[in-house]
Coordinates of C-alpha atoms in Angstrom, one line a residue:
M1015 CA -8.2 31.2 7.7
G1016 CA -10.2 33.4 10.0
K1017 CA -13.9 33.0 10.8
V1018 CA -15.5 30.2 8.8
T1019 CA -18.7 31.1 7.1
G1020 CA -20.0 27.7 6.2
A1021 CA -19.0 27.1 2.6
H1022 CA -16.3 24.4 2.2
I1023 CA -14.3 23.0 -0.7
V1024 CA -12.9 19.5 -0.8
W1025 CA -10.1 19.6 -3.3
D1026 CA -8.8 16.7 -5.2
W1027 CA -5.0 16.6 -5.6
N1028 CA -3.7 14.7 -8.6
G1029 CA -4.8 16.4 -11.8
T1030 CA -6.5 19.2 -10.0
L1031 CA -4.4 21.2 -7.6
F1032 CA -1.3 19.2 -8.6
H1033 CA -0.7 19.3 -12.4
D1034 CA 0.9 15.9 -12.8
N1035 CA -0.4 14.8 -16.2
D1036 CA 3.0 14.1 -17.6
A1037 CA 4.0 11.9 -14.7
I1038 CA 0.6 10.1 -14.8
I1039 CA 0.7 9.2 -18.5
G1040 CA 4.4 8.1 -18.2
A1041 CA 3.6 5.9 -15.3
T1042 CA 0.6 4.4 -17.0
N1043 CA 2.6 3.5 -20.1
A1044 CA 5.4 2.1 -17.9
A1045 CA 2.7 -0.2 -16.3
F1046 CA 1.3 -1.1 -19.7
G1047 CA 4.8 -2.1 -20.8
E1048 CA 4.9 -4.8 -18.2
L1049 CA 2.1 -6.5 -20.0
G1050 CA 3.4 -5.8 -23.5
L1051 CA 0.7 -3.2 -24.2
A1052 CA 1.5 -0.4 -26.6
P1053 CA 1.8 3.1 -25.1
I1054 CA -1.2 5.4 -25.2
T1055 CA -1.4 9.2 -25.7
M1056 CA -2.8 11.6 -23.1
E1057 CA -5.9 12.1 -25.3
Q1058 CA -6.5 8.3 -25.3
Y1059 CA -6.0 8.2 -21.5
R1060 CA -8.4 11.0 -20.9
A1061 CA -11.1 9.4 -23.1
L1062 CA -10.7 5.9 -21.5
Y1063 CA -9.7 6.5 -17.9
C1064 CA -12.2 5.4 -15.2
V1065 CA -12.4 4.2 -11.6
P1066 CA -12.0 1.6 -10.3
V1067 CA -8.6 1.5 -12.1
P1068 CA -8.8 -2.2 -13.1
K1069 CA -11.8 -1.3 -15.2
F1070 CA -9.6 1.2 -17.1
Y1071 CA -7.1 -1.6 -17.8
E1072 CA -10.0 -3.8 -18.9
R1073 CA -10.9 -1.3 -21.6
L1074 CA -7.4 -1.6 -23.0
L1075 CA -6.8 -5.3 -22.4
G1076 CA -10.2 -6.5 -23.4
R1077 CA -10.4 -8.2 -20.0
L1078 CA -9.7 -7.5 -16.4
P1079 CA -6.1 -8.0 -15.4
T1080 CA -5.4 -11.0 -13.2
D1081 CA -4.4 -10.4 -9.6
A1082 CA -0.8 -11.0 -10.5
E1083 CA -0.9 -8.6 -13.5
W1084 CA -2.6 -5.9 -11.4
E1085 CA 0.1 -6.2 -8.7
V1086 CA 2.9 -5.8 -11.2
M1087 CA 1.2 -2.9 -13.0
D1088 CA 0.3 -1.1 -9.8
E1089 CA 3.8 -1.4 -8.4
T1090 CA 5.3 -0.2 -11.7
F1091 CA 2.9 2.7 -11.9
H1092 CA 3.7 4.0 -8.4
R1093 CA 7.4 3.5 -8.7
Y1094 CA 7.6 5.4 -12.0
Y1095 CA 5.2 8.1 -10.7
A1096 CA 7.3 8.7 -7.5
E1097 CA 10.4 9.2 -9.6
H1098 CA 8.8 11.7 -12.0
R1099 CA 6.4 13.7 -9.8
V1100 CA 9.3 15.8 -8.7
A1101 CA 9.2 17.7 -12.0
C1102 CA 5.5 18.5 -11.6
R1103 CA 4.1 21.7 -10.1
L1104 CA 0.9 23.1 -8.8
T1105 CA -1.8 24.1 -11.3
D1106 CA -1.4 27.7 -12.5
G1107 CA -3.2 30.0 -10.1
A1108 CA -3.9 27.4 -7.4
V1109 CA -2.1 29.3 -4.6
E1110 CA -3.9 32.5 -5.3
L1111 CA -7.3 30.7 -5.3
L1112 CA -6.6 28.9 -2.1
T1113 CA -5.5 32.1 -0.4
G1114 CA -8.6 34.0 -1.7
W1115 CA -11.1 31.3 -0.6
G1116 CA -9.6 31.2 2.9
A1117 CA -9.3 35.0 3.2
A1118 CA -13.1 35.2 2.6
G1119 CA -13.6 33.1 5.7
R1120 CA -14.4 29.9 4.0
S1121 CA -12.7 26.5 4.7
Q1122 CA -11.1 23.9 2.5
S1123 CA -9.5 20.5 2.7
I1124 CA -7.8 17.9 0.4
L1125 CA -9.0 14.4 -0.2
S1126 CA -6.9 12.4 -2.6
M1127 CA -6.6 8.7 -3.6
Y1128 CA -2.8 9.2 -3.6
V1129 CA -1.2 7.3 -0.7
H1130 CA -1.5 9.4 2.5
D1131 CA 2.1 9.1 3.8
E1132 CA 3.4 10.5 0.5
L1133 CA 0.6 13.1 -0.1
V1134 CA 1.1 15.0 3.2
P1135 CA 4.8 15.8 2.8
L1136 CA 4.2 16.7 -0.9
V1137 CA 1.5 19.2 0.1
R1138 CA 3.7 20.5 2.9
G1139 CA 6.6 20.9 0.5
F1140 CA 4.6 23.4 -1.6
G1141 CA 4.0 25.5 1.4
I1142 CA 0.2 25.3 1.2
E1143 CA -0.7 23.0 4.1
A1144 CA -1.9 25.8 6.3
H1145 CA -4.8 26.5 3.9
F1146 CA -6.5 23.2 4.7
L1147 CA -8.5 21.9 7.7
R1148 CA -7.4 18.4 6.7
V1149 CA -5.2 16.7 4.2
D1150 CA -6.2 13.1 3.7
G1151 CA -4.7 10.6 1.2
R1152 CA -5.6 7.0 0.6
T1153 CA -5.1 4.4 3.2
G1154 CA -5.5 0.7 2.2
P1155 CA -5.2 -0.8 -1.3
S1156 CA -5.2 1.3 -4.4
G1157 CA -7.6 1.1 -7.3
G1158 CA -11.0 1.7 -5.6
S1159 CA -13.5 4.6 -5.5
K1160 CA -13.1 7.8 -3.5
A1161 CA -16.7 7.5 -2.1
E1162 CA -16.0 5.6 1.1
H1163 CA -13.0 7.8 1.8
M1164 CA -15.2 10.9 1.4
E1165 CA -17.5 9.6 4.1
R1166 CA -14.7 9.4 6.5
H1167 CA -13.2 12.7 5.4
L1168 CA -16.4 14.7 5.9
A1169 CA -17.2 13.0 9.2
A1170 CA -13.8 14.2 10.5
L1171 CA -14.4 17.8 9.5
V1172 CA -16.0 19.3 12.6
G1173 CA -18.5 22.0 11.8
V1174 CA -18.5 21.5 8.0
D1175 CA -22.0 21.0 6.5
A1176 CA -22.1 18.6 3.6
A1177 CA -24.9 20.6 2.0
R1178 CA -22.6 23.6 1.7
T1179 CA -19.6 21.5 0.6
V1180 CA -18.3 21.4 -3.0
V1181 CA -15.9 18.8 -4.2
I1182 CA -13.6 20.0 -7.0
G1183 CA -11.9 17.3 -8.9
D1184 CA -10.9 16.1 -12.4
A1185 CA -12.7 12.7 -12.4
A1186 CA -16.2 11.4 -12.6
D1187 CA -15.5 9.6 -9.3
D1188 CA -15.1 12.9 -7.5
A1189 CA -18.8 13.6 -8.3
V1190 CA -19.8 10.1 -7.2
A1191 CA -18.0 10.7 -3.9
A1192 CA -19.7 14.0 -3.5
M1193 CA -23.1 12.5 -4.1
R1194 CA -22.4 9.8 -1.5
V1195 CA -22.2 12.4 1.3
G1196 CA -24.8 14.9 0.0
A1197 CA -22.3 17.4 -1.3
Q1198 CA -22.1 19.2 -4.6
A1199 CA -19.3 18.8 -7.2
V1200 CA -17.6 20.8 -9.9
L1201 CA -15.4 18.9 -12.4
Y1202 CA -12.3 20.4 -14.0
T1203 CA -11.2 19.4 -17.5
G1204 CA -7.4 19.9 -16.9
G1205 CA -6.7 16.4 -15.5
S1206 CA -7.5 12.8 -16.1
H1207 CA -10.9 13.0 -17.9
S1208 CA -12.0 14.5 -21.2
R1209 CA -14.8 17.2 -21.2
A1210 CA -17.1 14.7 -23.0
S1211 CA -16.7 12.1 -20.3
L1212 CA -17.2 14.6 -17.5
E1213 CA -20.3 16.2 -19.0
G1214 CA -22.1 12.9 -18.8
V1215 CA -22.0 13.0 -15.0
G1216 CA -24.6 15.8 -14.7
V1217 CA -22.6 18.4 -12.6
P1218 CA -20.9 21.7 -13.7
V1219 CA -17.8 21.2 -15.8
V1220 CA -15.2 23.9 -16.1
D1221 CA -11.9 24.5 -17.9
T1222 CA -10.0 26.4 -15.2
L1223 CA -9.7 26.2 -11.4
A1224 CA -10.7 29.9 -11.2
E1225 CA -14.0 28.9 -12.9
A1226 CA -14.3 25.9 -10.5
V1227 CA -14.0 28.2 -7.4
A1228 CA -16.5 30.7 -8.8
E1229 CA -18.9 27.9 -9.4
A1230 CA -18.3 26.5 -5.9
E1231 CA -19.0 29.9 -4.4
R1232 CA -22.3 30.1 -6.4
I1233 CA -23.7 26.7 -5.5
A1234 CA -22.5 26.7 -1.9
A1235 CA -24.0 30.1 -1.1

């Protein structure tokens, strides 16, 4: 990526660089079916989704799922998602934005709550791995916040200043993770959250990845 000038983007993967909304809603409804819940629409999902994920299920069940229910739903979700993600593609314009950011001498990385051992070959399969200093997925159990993972991710990025780092993601939790490490955040409306829910976080909210990168360039200058 040439000489690094200081500004850095930490990209989210699911719903941000990777446009997997159809696989996500299908997997969610498959998991709901295990508990006899009616399917929901993408609009309902975007209005209600939150992290940690069991709290999302609580909004629909009226209670937190039991440990046994969570295990069944989580396994069902990931099995369905793995089968259907193959039809999903990168978000429009993502490759050009990654290329342009790196060509300007800036650095970037991926931090995702998608399981690490599946994320890395997926990113590699799209031919974009070389754009990133690191590609980190989730290790350990699913369902938690990204904040603690962000601490480890930033600590591993030698020479990257948190004050000049911008997290670009589609969920309120991305902004929470950014704040944990002293970074900025820009939230993108094309993924798992509605604009209304994102605007309550208090960070810039945009409708395209191009706008997100432009905003990142402005606030990390």
